[in-house]
Amino acid sequence: MSVPIALCLALGVLLGVLAEGWSVSDSLYYAVVTVTTIGFGDLAPRTQLGRTLACLYLPVSVAAVAKSVQDVGRFASMQWTLQRTGNIAKLLRTSRKDHLSEAEFV
């Protein structure tokens, strides 16, 4: 699990526990269902503070998870290109930048 996703889940748990008085397990459930945009609707902030914090939390968390998913997809695509072609020049062209990090190269 990436750091941004773990941080988003931790913030969701804090929001649920501190602002809404939910249990840690309910708060984690809320955070996972919310940041993955599933949204069953069975748990929702009811207090004014909880709703206000959720308005700040939701867009940031959903964007962080989307960015993490994009990074995983880009990494997988680069690995596939390198395995298929064995050509580092082709990999550089598909990465849309002029250098590779150590993690991307390995």
mmCIF file of C-alpha atoms in Angstrom:
data_model
loop_
_atom_site.group_PDB
_atom_site.id
_atom_site.type_symbol
_atom_site.label_atom_id
_atom_site.label_comp_id
_atom_site.label_asym_id
_atom_site.label_seq_id
_atom_site.Cartn_x
_atom_site.Cartn_y
_atom_site.Cartn_z
ATOM 1 C CA MET A 1 0.000 0.000 0.000
ATOM 2 C CA SER A 2 1.376 3.401 -0.889
ATOM 3 C CA VAL A 3 1.952 6.176 1.614
ATOM 4 C CA PRO A 4 -0.724 8.520 0.161
ATOM 5 C CA ILE A 5 -3.364 5.803 0.348
ATOM 6 C CA ALA A 6 -2.392 4.868 3.909
ATOM 7 C CA LEU A 7 -2.466 8.535 4.895
ATOM 8 C CA CYS A 8 -5.908 8.984 3.347
ATOM 9 C CA LEU A 9 -7.235 5.961 5.206
ATOM 10 C CA ALA A 10 -5.729 7.221 8.471
ATOM 11 C CA LEU A 11 -7.341 10.632 7.961
ATOM 12 C CA GLY A 12 -10.676 8.958 7.267
ATOM 13 C CA VAL A 13 -10.381 6.951 10.473
ATOM 14 C CA LEU A 14 -9.573 10.130 12.426
ATOM 15 C CA LEU A 15 -12.539 11.896 10.866
ATOM 16 C CA GLY A 16 -14.874 9.066 11.838
ATOM 17 C CA VAL A 17 -13.553 8.556 15.347
ATOM 18 C CA LEU A 18 -13.088 12.189 16.380
ATOM 19 C CA ALA A 19 -15.843 14.012 14.505
ATOM 20 C CA GLU A 20 -18.529 11.338 14.353
ATOM 21 C CA GLY A 21 -17.797 9.095 17.327
ATOM 22 C CA TRP A 22 -17.664 5.936 15.213
ATOM 23 C CA SER A 23 -15.568 2.904 16.130
ATOM 24 C CA VAL A 24 -12.187 2.462 14.479
ATOM 25 C CA SER A 25 -13.512 -0.414 12.357
ATOM 26 C CA ASP A 26 -16.537 1.600 11.195
ATOM 27 C CA SER A 27 -14.285 4.570 10.460
ATOM 28 C CA LEU A 28 -11.877 2.434 8.435
ATOM 29 C CA TYR A 29 -14.808 0.920 6.550
ATOM 30 C CA TYR A 30 -16.100 4.441 5.807
ATOM 31 C CA ALA A 31 -12.655 5.558 4.622
ATOM 32 C CA VAL A 32 -12.172 2.585 2.287
ATOM 33 C CA VAL A 33 -15.672 2.771 0.831
ATOM 34 C CA THR A 34 -15.346 6.531 0.375
ATOM 35 C CA VAL A 35 -11.882 6.854 -1.174
ATOM 36 C CA THR A 36 -12.593 4.013 -3.587
ATOM 37 C CA THR A 37 -15.763 5.926 -4.590
ATOM 38 C CA ILE A 38 -17.982 2.913 -3.881
ATOM 39 C CA GLY A 39 -20.128 4.839 -1.407
ATOM 40 C CA PHE A 40 -22.771 2.413 -0.169
ATOM 41 C CA GLY A 41 -24.357 5.194 1.883
ATOM 42 C CA ASP A 42 -24.728 3.173 5.064
ATOM 43 C CA LEU A 43 -22.267 5.439 6.920
ATOM 44 C CA ALA A 44 -22.282 9.176 6.364
ATOM 45 C CA PRO A 45 -21.154 12.108 8.483
ATOM 46 C CA ARG A 46 -24.075 13.511 10.462
ATOM 47 C CA THR A 47 -22.459 16.282 12.509
ATOM 48 C CA GLN A 48 -21.696 19.698 11.075
ATOM 49 C CA LEU A 49 -17.994 19.223 11.847
ATOM 50 C CA GLY A 50 -17.965 15.788 10.225
ATOM 51 C CA ARG A 51 -19.645 17.068 7.075
ATOM 52 C CA THR A 52 -17.282 20.021 6.820
ATOM 53 C CA LEU A 53 -14.225 17.819 7.268
ATOM 54 C CA ALA A 54 -15.614 15.320 4.758
ATOM 55 C CA CYS A 55 -15.948 18.111 2.180
ATOM 56 C CA LEU A 56 -12.226 18.733 2.557
ATOM 57 C CA TYR A 57 -11.221 15.088 2.959
ATOM 58 C CA LEU A 58 -13.100 13.520 0.053
ATOM 59 C CA PRO A 59 -11.676 15.396 -2.972
ATOM 60 C CA VAL A 60 -8.118 15.200 -1.667
ATOM 61 C CA SER A 61 -8.373 11.506 -0.807
ATOM 62 C CA VAL A 62 -10.034 10.486 -4.065
ATOM 63 C CA ALA A 63 -7.387 12.426 -6.027
ATOM 64 C CA ALA A 64 -4.567 10.795 -4.039
ATOM 65 C CA VAL A 65 -5.932 7.310 -4.681
ATOM 66 C CA ALA A 66 -6.436 8.087 -8.387
ATOM 67 C CA LYS A 67 -2.845 9.336 -8.627
ATOM 68 C CA SER A 68 -1.572 6.178 -6.939
ATOM 69 C CA VAL A 69 -3.531 3.998 -9.353
ATOM 70 C CA GLN A 70 -2.144 6.032 -12.264
ATOM 71 C CA ASP A 71 1.415 5.538 -10.979
ATOM 72 C CA VAL A 72 0.917 1.778 -10.700
ATOM 73 C CA GLY A 73 -0.469 1.670 -14.245
ATOM 74 C CA ARG A 74 2.427 3.709 -15.609
ATOM 75 C CA PHE A 75 4.958 1.478 -13.844
ATOM 76 C CA ALA A 76 3.283 -1.681 -15.182
ATOM 77 C CA SER A 77 3.212 -0.232 -18.691
ATOM 78 C CA MET A 78 6.892 0.632 -18.538
ATOM 79 C CA GLN A 79 7.794 -2.828 -17.255
ATOM 80 C CA TRP A 80 5.732 -4.444 -20.003
ATOM 81 C CA THR A 81 7.372 -2.258 -22.676
ATOM 82 C CA LEU A 82 10.845 -3.079 -21.417
ATOM 83 C CA GLN A 83 10.138 -6.810 -21.273
ATOM 84 C CA ARG A 84 8.522 -6.824 -24.705
ATOM 85 C CA THR A 85 11.124 -4.783 -26.524
ATOM 86 C CA GLY A 86 14.219 -4.986 -24.348
ATOM 87 C CA ASN A 87 14.905 -1.504 -25.655
ATOM 88 C CA ILE A 88 15.694 1.187 -23.107
ATOM 89 C CA ALA A 89 15.306 3.952 -25.741
ATOM 90 C CA LYS A 90 11.741 2.835 -26.415
ATOM 91 C CA LEU A 91 11.101 2.790 -22.666
ATOM 92 C CA LEU A 92 12.349 6.367 -22.365
ATOM 93 C CA ARG A 93 10.005 7.473 -25.155
ATOM 94 C CA THR A 94 6.995 5.845 -23.469
ATOM 95 C CA SER A 95 7.841 7.346 -20.075
ATOM 96 C CA ARG A 96 7.484 10.910 -21.461
ATOM 97 C CA LYS A 97 10.553 12.151 -19.623
ATOM 98 C CA ASP A 98 14.258 12.254 -20.298
ATOM 99 C CA HIS A 99 15.386 10.045 -17.409
ATOM 100 C CA LEU A 100 14.345 6.992 -15.438
ATOM 101 C CA SER A 101 14.448 6.599 -11.691
ATOM 102 C CA GLU A 102 16.182 3.577 -10.223
ATOM 103 C CA ALA A 103 12.802 2.003 -9.451
ATOM 104 C CA GLU A 104 11.653 2.443 -13.041
ATOM 105 C CA PHE A 105 14.900 1.034 -14.439
ATOM 106 C CA VAL A 106 14.975 -2.112 -12.309
#
